[in-house]
Amino acid sequence: MTQQPPEADAHTVTGPAYEDEDWQIFRGDGRRHRARIPDAPPWRRFADAGDDAAPAGETPPHYVIDRADTDVVNAAIHLRRPLLVTGHPGTGKSSLAAAIAYELDLGPVLHWPVNSRSTLQEALYRYDAIGRLQESSLPGAAQETPPYIGSFLRLGPVGTALAPTPRPRVLLVDELDKGDVDLPNDLLTAFEEGSFEIPELSRLPDEQSVVDVLTADTDERARVRKGMVRCTQFPLVVITSNGERDFPPAFRRRCLPLHLGDPDRTRLRQIITGHLGPEALADAEDLVRKFMEQRAVGELATDQLLNAVFLRKGGARLAADGLLGTVLHRLNADR
């Protein structure tokens, strides 16, 4: 009778050794092993839970921008006019807001991602009337004194940006062209007035005219007087668009346009060095060349090149007809 080998431990690697051990984490052989999961790329790392030293939006961003483009950004800051940023995917439209907020020490970016169902109302504030009613109905609740309304009203990203603050906040209105056709004009009205009304608060009696409401910032409140939210420092607004449709002339007139072009070879090298270090650039010249060739015939994003360089740095064997072709896939392909 043939003696069976002892059962392998669940975390023991069996079978042939792999030449690229660090790269081949998943092997597809059905054998369980406790692999070392490598660190994520710098642009895919997030703050640890409870890490107050690195809140979301405060991680130092590496952003490469031309001098001519910084002039437009500075003009928008001086004029307090929204920046309307266009460009191909991956040119850094959304990242610009984080770069401004970090460099000027203006706190986390207030982010409003727009989609086809977005309304200005939800971006200004939300009132949880049902939650307030339910709490007032709890056993032991004082029926003559309803729960504090400020605990059931939270300002959205646009509302928080328009709240009175000693220093302006940075507001990112992401992909506004995906929203309803009337949304730009609705947003323009709020920006031109620098204020908006919360009817649920303006109807309160005079002795309750000052209410501290929740904001888009965790555990932060803003003071609202007589139901009016009115900014003292107009925010630095970055509006991104993928060019899916045109905006009304009145809206465009009040914005400063900034088109971010595709980075050239020099800027690509600077971006790689800034994100992954000079040692990564030393082994990536062929990837830069391949990226430039493919971008000339089909739309590619800069982060696709960063992904390829990061995989190369981690030990991946990138071939033009294999993994590299998957990473550098065309964004405007039919399928």
CSV table of C-alpha atoms in Angstrom, one decimal:
chain,number,residue,atom,x,y,z
A,1,MET,CA,0.0,0.0,0.0
A,2,THR,CA,1.4,3.3,-1.0
A,3,GLN,CA,1.9,5.7,1.9
A,4,GLN,CA,0.1,9.0,1.4
A,5,PRO,CA,2.2,12.2,2.0
A,6,PRO,CA,1.2,14.2,5.0
A,7,GLU,CA,-1.4,16.9,4.3
A,8,ALA,CA,0.2,20.2,3.5
A,9,ASP,CA,-0.4,23.1,5.9
A,10,ALA,CA,-2.9,25.6,4.5
A,11,HIS,CA,-0.2,28.3,4.4
A,12,THR,CA,2.6,26.1,2.9
A,13,VAL,CA,3.6,26.8,-0.7
A,14,THR,CA,4.0,23.5,-2.6
A,15,GLY,CA,4.8,22.9,-6.2
A,16,PRO,CA,7.5,24.4,-8.4
A,17,ALA,CA,9.2,27.6,-7.5
A,18,TYR,CA,8.4,30.7,-9.4
A,19,GLU,CA,11.1,32.9,-10.9
A,20,ASP,CA,9.2,36.1,-10.3
A,21,GLU,CA,8.0,35.2,-6.8
A,22,ASP,CA,7.3,38.8,-5.8
A,23,TRP,CA,5.2,39.5,-8.9
A,24,GLN,CA,3.2,36.2,-9.1
A,25,ILE,CA,1.0,36.7,-6.0
A,26,PHE,CA,-2.0,34.9,-7.5
A,27,ARG,CA,-0.9,31.8,-9.4
A,28,GLY,CA,-4.1,30.1,-10.4
A,29,ASP,CA,-3.1,26.7,-9.2
A,30,GLY,CA,-5.7,26.3,-6.5
A,31,ARG,CA,-3.1,25.9,-3.7
A,32,ARG,CA,-3.6,28.1,-0.7
A,33,HIS,CA,-0.6,30.1,0.5
A,34,ARG,CA,-0.1,33.2,2.6
A,35,ALA,CA,1.4,35.6,0.2
A,36,ARG,CA,2.8,39.0,1.1
A,37,ILE,CA,0.5,41.6,-0.4
A,38,PRO,CA,2.6,44.4,-1.7
A,39,ASP,CA,1.9,48.1,-1.0
A,40,ALA,CA,-0.5,49.8,-3.4
A,41,PRO,CA,0.7,52.5,-5.8
A,42,PRO,CA,1.0,55.9,-4.1
A,43,TRP,CA,-2.1,57.2,-5.9
A,44,ARG,CA,-4.2,54.2,-4.6
A,45,ARG,CA,-3.3,54.5,-0.9
A,46,PHE,CA,-5.7,55.8,1.7
A,47,ALA,CA,-5.4,57.0,5.3
A,48,ASP,CA,-5.6,54.4,8.0
A,49,ALA,CA,-8.8,54.3,10.1
A,50,GLY,CA,-8.4,56.7,12.9
A,51,ASP,CA,-5.4,58.3,11.5
A,52,ASP,CA,-6.1,62.0,12.2
A,53,ALA,CA,-2.6,63.0,10.9
A,54,ALA,CA,-3.6,62.2,7.3
A,55,PRO,CA,-7.2,62.9,6.6
A,56,ALA,CA,-8.7,62.3,3.2
A,57,GLY,CA,-7.6,65.0,0.8
A,58,GLU,CA,-4.5,65.9,2.8
A,59,THR,CA,-2.0,63.4,1.3
A,60,PRO,CA,0.7,65.5,-0.4
A,61,PRO,CA,-0.1,65.3,-4.2
A,62,HIS,CA,2.6,65.3,-6.8
A,63,TYR,CA,1.2,67.5,-9.6
A,64,VAL,CA,3.1,68.6,-12.7
A,65,ILE,CA,1.6,71.7,-14.4
A,66,ASP,CA,2.9,74.2,-17.0
A,67,ARG,CA,3.6,77.8,-16.0
A,68,ALA,CA,1.0,79.1,-18.4
A,69,ASP,CA,-1.6,76.9,-16.7
A,70,THR,CA,-0.5,78.1,-13.2
A,71,ASP,CA,-1.1,81.6,-14.4
A,72,VAL,CA,-4.8,80.7,-15.2
A,73,VAL,CA,-5.2,79.1,-11.8
A,74,ASN,CA,-3.7,82.2,-10.1
A,75,ALA,CA,-6.1,84.5,-12.1
A,76,ALA,CA,-9.0,82.4,-10.9
A,77,ILE,CA,-7.8,82.7,-7.3
A,78,HIS,CA,-7.4,86.5,-7.5
A,79,LEU,CA,-10.8,87.0,-9.3
A,80,ARG,CA,-12.6,84.3,-7.2
A,81,ARG,CA,-14.0,82.9,-10.4
A,82,PRO,CA,-14.6,79.2,-11.0
A,83,LEU,CA,-12.1,77.3,-13.1
A,84,LEU,CA,-13.7,75.4,-15.9
A,85,VAL,CA,-11.1,72.6,-16.6
A,86,THR,CA,-11.3,70.5,-19.7
A,87,GLY,CA,-9.0,67.9,-21.2
A,88,HIS,CA,-8.7,64.2,-22.0
A,89,PRO,CA,-9.2,61.6,-19.2
A,90,GLY,CA,-6.0,61.3,-17.1
A,91,THR,CA,-4.7,64.8,-17.7
A,92,GLY,CA,-5.1,65.8,-14.1
A,93,LYS,CA,-8.4,67.8,-14.1
A,94,SER,CA,-9.7,66.5,-10.8
A,95,SER,CA,-6.3,66.3,-9.2
A,96,LEU,CA,-5.8,70.0,-9.7
A,97,ALA,CA,-8.2,70.7,-6.9
A,98,ALA,CA,-6.2,68.6,-4.4
A,99,ALA,CA,-3.0,70.2,-5.5
A,100,ILE,CA,-4.4,73.7,-4.9
A,101,ALA,CA,-5.9,72.7,-1.5
A,102,TYR,CA,-2.7,71.1,-0.3
A,103,GLU,CA,-0.3,73.8,-1.5
A,104,LEU,CA,-2.4,76.7,-0.1
A,105,ASP,CA,-3.2,74.7,3.1
A,106,LEU,CA,-7.0,75.1,2.7
A,107,GLY,CA,-8.0,71.8,4.2
A,108,PRO,CA,-9.6,68.8,2.5
A,109,VAL,CA,-11.3,69.3,-0.9
A,110,LEU,CA,-15.1,69.5,-0.9
A,111,HIS,CA,-16.0,67.1,-3.6
A,112,TRP,CA,-19.3,67.0,-5.5
A,113,PRO,CA,-19.3,64.2,-8.2
A,114,VAL,CA,-22.1,65.1,-10.6
A,115,ASN,CA,-24.2,62.5,-12.4
A,116,SER,CA,-27.5,62.6,-14.4
A,117,ARG,CA,-29.6,62.5,-11.2
A,118,SER,CA,-27.7,65.3,-9.4
A,119,THR,CA,-29.5,68.4,-8.1
A,120,LEU,CA,-28.2,71.6,-6.6
A,121,GLN,CA,-30.5,71.0,-3.7
A,122,GLU,CA,-28.6,67.9,-2.5
A,123,ALA,CA,-25.3,69.7,-3.0
A,124,LEU,CA,-26.5,72.6,-0.8
A,125,TYR,CA,-28.1,70.7,2.2
A,126,ARG,CA,-30.2,67.8,3.3
A,127,TYR,CA,-32.8,67.8,6.0
A,128,ASP,CA,-33.7,64.5,7.6
A,129,ALA,CA,-37.3,65.4,8.7
A,130,ILE,CA,-38.3,61.7,9.1
A,131,GLY,CA,-35.4,61.1,11.4
A,132,ARG,CA,-36.3,64.1,13.5
A,133,LEU,CA,-39.9,63.0,13.7
A,134,GLN,CA,-38.9,59.4,14.7
A,135,GLU,CA,-36.6,60.7,17.5
A,136,SER,CA,-39.3,62.9,18.9
A,137,SER,CA,-41.6,59.8,19.1
A,138,LEU,CA,-39.1,57.7,21.1
A,139,PRO,CA,-40.2,56.6,24.6
A,140,GLY,CA,-39.1,59.1,27.2
A,141,ALA,CA,-38.7,62.0,24.7
A,142,ALA,CA,-39.9,65.3,25.9
A,143,GLN,CA,-42.9,65.9,23.7
A,144,GLU,CA,-43.0,69.7,24.3
A,145,THR,CA,-39.4,70.1,23.1
A,146,PRO,CA,-38.7,68.6,19.7
A,147,PRO,CA,-35.1,67.3,19.0
A,148,TYR,CA,-32.6,70.0,18.0
A,149,ILE,CA,-33.1,70.6,14.3
A,150,GLY,CA,-29.4,71.3,13.6
A,151,SER,CA,-28.6,67.6,14.3
A,152,PHE,CA,-30.8,66.6,11.4
A,153,LEU,CA,-29.6,69.1,8.8
A,154,ARG,CA,-26.3,68.7,7.0
A,155,LEU,CA,-24.7,71.0,4.4
A,156,GLY,CA,-23.6,69.3,1.2
A,157,PRO,CA,-20.2,70.0,-0.5
A,158,VAL,CA,-21.5,73.2,-2.2
A,159,GLY,CA,-23.3,74.4,1.0
A,160,THR,CA,-20.2,73.8,3.1
A,161,ALA,CA,-18.1,75.7,0.6
A,162,LEU,CA,-20.5,78.7,0.9
A,163,ALA,CA,-20.5,78.6,4.8
A,164,PRO,CA,-18.7,81.5,6.5
A,165,THR,CA,-15.1,80.7,7.1
A,166,PRO,CA,-11.9,82.8,7.8
A,167,ARG,CA,-10.2,81.2,4.8
A,168,PRO,CA,-11.7,80.0,1.5
A,169,ARG,CA,-12.3,76.3,0.9
A,170,VAL,CA,-11.6,74.4,-2.3
A,171,LEU,CA,-14.7,73.0,-4.1
A,172,LEU,CA,-14.4,70.3,-6.8
A,173,VAL,CA,-17.5,70.0,-9.0
A,174,ASP,CA,-16.5,66.9,-10.9
A,175,GLU,CA,-17.9,66.2,-14.4
A,176,LEU,CA,-20.6,68.9,-14.5
A,177,ASP,CA,-21.3,68.0,-18.1
A,178,LYS,CA,-23.0,64.8,-16.9
A,179,GLY,CA,-25.7,66.7,-15.0
A,180,ASP,CA,-29.0,68.0,-16.1
A,181,VAL,CA,-29.0,70.7,-18.7
A,182,ASP,CA,-30.3,73.3,-16.2
A,183,LEU,CA,-27.7,72.4,-13.5
A,184,PRO,CA,-25.0,74.9,-14.6
A,185,ASN,CA,-27.4,77.8,-14.4
A,186,ASP,CA,-28.7,76.7,-11.0
A,187,LEU,CA,-25.1,76.5,-9.8
A,188,LEU,CA,-24.3,79.8,-11.3
A,189,THR,CA,-27.0,81.5,-9.3
A,190,ALA,CA,-25.7,80.2,-6.0
A,191,PHE,CA,-22.1,81.2,-7.0
A,192,GLU,CA,-23.2,84.7,-8.0
A,193,GLU,CA,-25.1,85.4,-4.8
A,194,GLY,CA,-22.6,83.6,-2.6
A,195,SER,CA,-25.5,82.5,-0.4
A,196,PHE,CA,-28.6,80.4,-0.2
A,197,GLU,CA,-31.6,80.0,2.1
A,198,ILE,CA,-32.6,77.0,4.2
A,199,PRO,CA,-36.4,77.4,4.5
A,200,GLU,CA,-36.6,74.9,7.4
A,201,LEU,CA,-34.5,77.3,9.5
A,202,SER,CA,-35.9,80.6,8.3
A,203,ARG,CA,-39.3,79.6,9.5
A,204,LEU,CA,-38.1,79.1,13.1
A,205,PRO,CA,-39.1,81.7,15.7
A,206,ASP,CA,-36.6,84.5,16.6
A,207,GLU,CA,-35.4,82.8,19.7
A,208,GLN,CA,-34.2,79.9,17.5
A,209,SER,CA,-32.8,82.1,14.7
A,210,VAL,CA,-29.2,80.8,15.3
A,211,VAL,CA,-28.7,77.1,14.5
A,212,ASP,CA,-25.5,75.1,14.3
A,213,VAL,CA,-25.8,72.6,11.5
A,214,LEU,CA,-23.7,69.6,10.4
A,215,THR,CA,-21.4,70.1,7.4
A,216,ALA,CA,-19.7,67.9,4.8
A,217,ASP,CA,-16.7,67.8,7.1
A,218,THR,CA,-16.8,65.1,9.7
A,219,ASP,CA,-17.7,66.3,13.2
A,220,GLU,CA,-17.7,69.9,12.0
A,221,ARG,CA,-20.7,72.4,12.3
A,222,ALA,CA,-21.5,75.7,10.7
A,223,ARG,CA,-23.5,78.5,12.3
A,224,VAL,CA,-26.6,79.6,10.3
A,225,ARG,CA,-28.5,82.8,11.2
A,226,LYS,CA,-32.1,83.3,10.2
A,227,GLY,CA,-31.9,80.4,7.7
A,228,MET,CA,-29.3,82.1,5.5
A,229,VAL,CA,-26.0,80.6,4.6
A,230,ARG,CA,-23.7,83.4,3.3
A,231,CYS,CA,-20.0,83.0,2.6
A,232,THR,CA,-17.4,85.4,4.0
A,233,GLN,CA,-14.7,84.0,1.7
A,234,PHE,CA,-15.8,82.8,-1.7
A,235,PRO,CA,-14.5,79.3,-2.3
A,236,LEU,CA,-11.9,78.3,-4.9
A,237,VAL,CA,-14.0,76.4,-7.3
A,238,VAL,CA,-12.7,73.8,-9.8
A,239,ILE,CA,-15.3,72.5,-12.3
A,240,THR,CA,-14.3,69.7,-14.6
A,241,SER,CA,-15.8,68.7,-17.9
A,242,ASN,CA,-15.1,65.9,-20.4
A,243,GLY,CA,-16.7,67.9,-23.1
A,244,GLU,CA,-19.8,65.8,-23.5
A,245,ARG,CA,-21.9,68.9,-24.1
A,246,ASP,CA,-21.6,72.7,-24.2
A,247,PHE,CA,-22.5,75.0,-21.3
A,248,PRO,CA,-24.7,78.1,-21.5
A,249,PRO,CA,-22.8,81.3,-22.6
A,250,ALA,CA,-23.8,83.0,-19.3
A,251,PHE,CA,-22.1,80.2,-17.3
A,252,ARG,CA,-19.0,80.1,-19.4
A,253,ARG,CA,-18.7,83.9,-19.2
A,254,ARG,CA,-18.4,83.7,-15.4
A,255,CYS,CA,-15.7,80.9,-15.5
A,256,LEU,CA,-12.1,81.0,-16.4
A,257,PRO,CA,-11.4,78.2,-19.0
A,258,LEU,CA,-8.3,76.0,-18.5
A,259,HIS,CA,-7.6,73.2,-21.0
A,260,LEU,CA,-5.1,70.6,-19.8
A,261,GLY,CA,-3.3,69.1,-22.8
A,262,ASP,CA,-1.7,65.7,-23.0
A,263,PRO,CA,1.7,65.8,-21.3
A,264,ASP,CA,4.7,65.6,-23.6
A,265,ARG,CA,7.7,63.3,-23.1
A,266,THR,CA,9.4,65.7,-20.6
A,267,ARG,CA,6.4,66.1,-18.4
A,268,LEU,CA,5.7,62.3,-18.5
A,269,ARG,CA,9.2,61.8,-17.1
A,270,GLN,CA,8.6,64.4,-14.4
A,271,ILE,CA,5.3,62.7,-13.5
A,272,ILE,CA,6.9,59.2,-13.3
A,273,THR,CA,9.8,60.6,-11.1
A,274,GLY,CA,7.4,62.5,-8.8
A,275,HIS,CA,5.2,59.5,-8.2
A,276,LEU,CA,7.6,56.5,-8.3
A,277,GLY,CA,11.1,58.0,-8.0
A,278,PRO,CA,14.0,58.4,-10.3
A,279,GLU,CA,14.9,54.7,-10.2
A,280,ALA,CA,11.6,53.8,-11.7
A,281,LEU,CA,12.2,56.3,-14.6
A,282,ALA,CA,15.6,54.7,-15.3
A,283,ASP,CA,13.9,51.4,-16.3
A,284,ALA,CA,10.9,52.9,-18.1
A,285,GLU,CA,12.2,54.7,-21.2
A,286,ASP,CA,10.8,51.9,-23.5
A,287,LEU,CA,7.4,52.2,-21.7
A,288,VAL,CA,7.3,55.9,-22.3
A,289,ARG,CA,8.2,55.4,-25.9
A,290,LYS,CA,5.5,52.8,-26.4
A,291,PHE,CA,2.9,55.0,-24.6
A,292,MET,CA,3.7,58.0,-26.8
A,293,GLU,CA,3.4,55.8,-29.9
A,294,GLN,CA,0.0,54.4,-28.9
A,295,ARG,CA,-1.3,57.7,-27.7
A,296,ALA,CA,-0.7,59.1,-31.1
A,297,VAL,CA,-3.3,56.7,-32.6
A,298,GLY,CA,-5.8,56.3,-29.7
A,299,GLU,CA,-6.7,58.0,-26.5
A,300,LEU,CA,-4.7,57.0,-23.5
A,301,ALA,CA,-4.5,58.4,-19.9
A,302,THR,CA,-1.3,59.3,-18.1
A,303,ASP,CA,-2.2,57.1,-15.2
A,304,GLN,CA,-2.1,54.1,-17.5
A,305,LEU,CA,1.6,54.8,-18.1
A,306,LEU,CA,2.1,55.1,-14.3
A,307,ASN,CA,0.4,51.7,-13.8
A,308,ALA,CA,2.7,50.1,-16.4
A,309,VAL,CA,5.8,51.6,-14.8
A,310,PHE,CA,4.6,50.5,-11.3
A,311,LEU,CA,4.1,47.0,-12.5
A,312,ARG,CA,7.5,46.9,-14.1
A,313,LYS,CA,9.0,48.2,-10.9
A,314,GLY,CA,7.2,45.4,-9.0
A,315,GLY,CA,8.7,42.7,-11.2
A,316,ALA,CA,6.1,42.2,-13.9
A,317,ARG,CA,7.3,41.1,-17.3
A,318,LEU,CA,5.6,43.5,-19.6
A,319,ALA,CA,5.5,42.6,-23.3
A,320,ALA,CA,3.9,44.8,-25.9
A,321,ASP,CA,1.4,42.0,-27.0
A,322,GLY,CA,0.7,40.9,-23.4
A,323,LEU,CA,0.2,42.6,-20.1
A,324,LEU,CA,1.4,46.0,-21.5
A,325,GLY,CA,-1.3,45.9,-24.1
A,326,THR,CA,-3.9,45.3,-21.4
A,327,VAL,CA,-2.6,48.2,-19.2
A,328,LEU,CA,-2.3,50.6,-22.1
A,329,HIS,CA,-5.7,49.9,-23.6
A,330,ARG,CA,-7.4,52.5,-25.7
A,331,LEU,CA,-10.1,54.6,-23.9
A,332,ASN,CA,-12.0,55.4,-27.0
A,333,ALA,CA,-12.2,51.9,-28.5
A,334,ASP,CA,-15.6,50.7,-29.6
A,335,ARG,CA,-15.2,47.5,-27.4
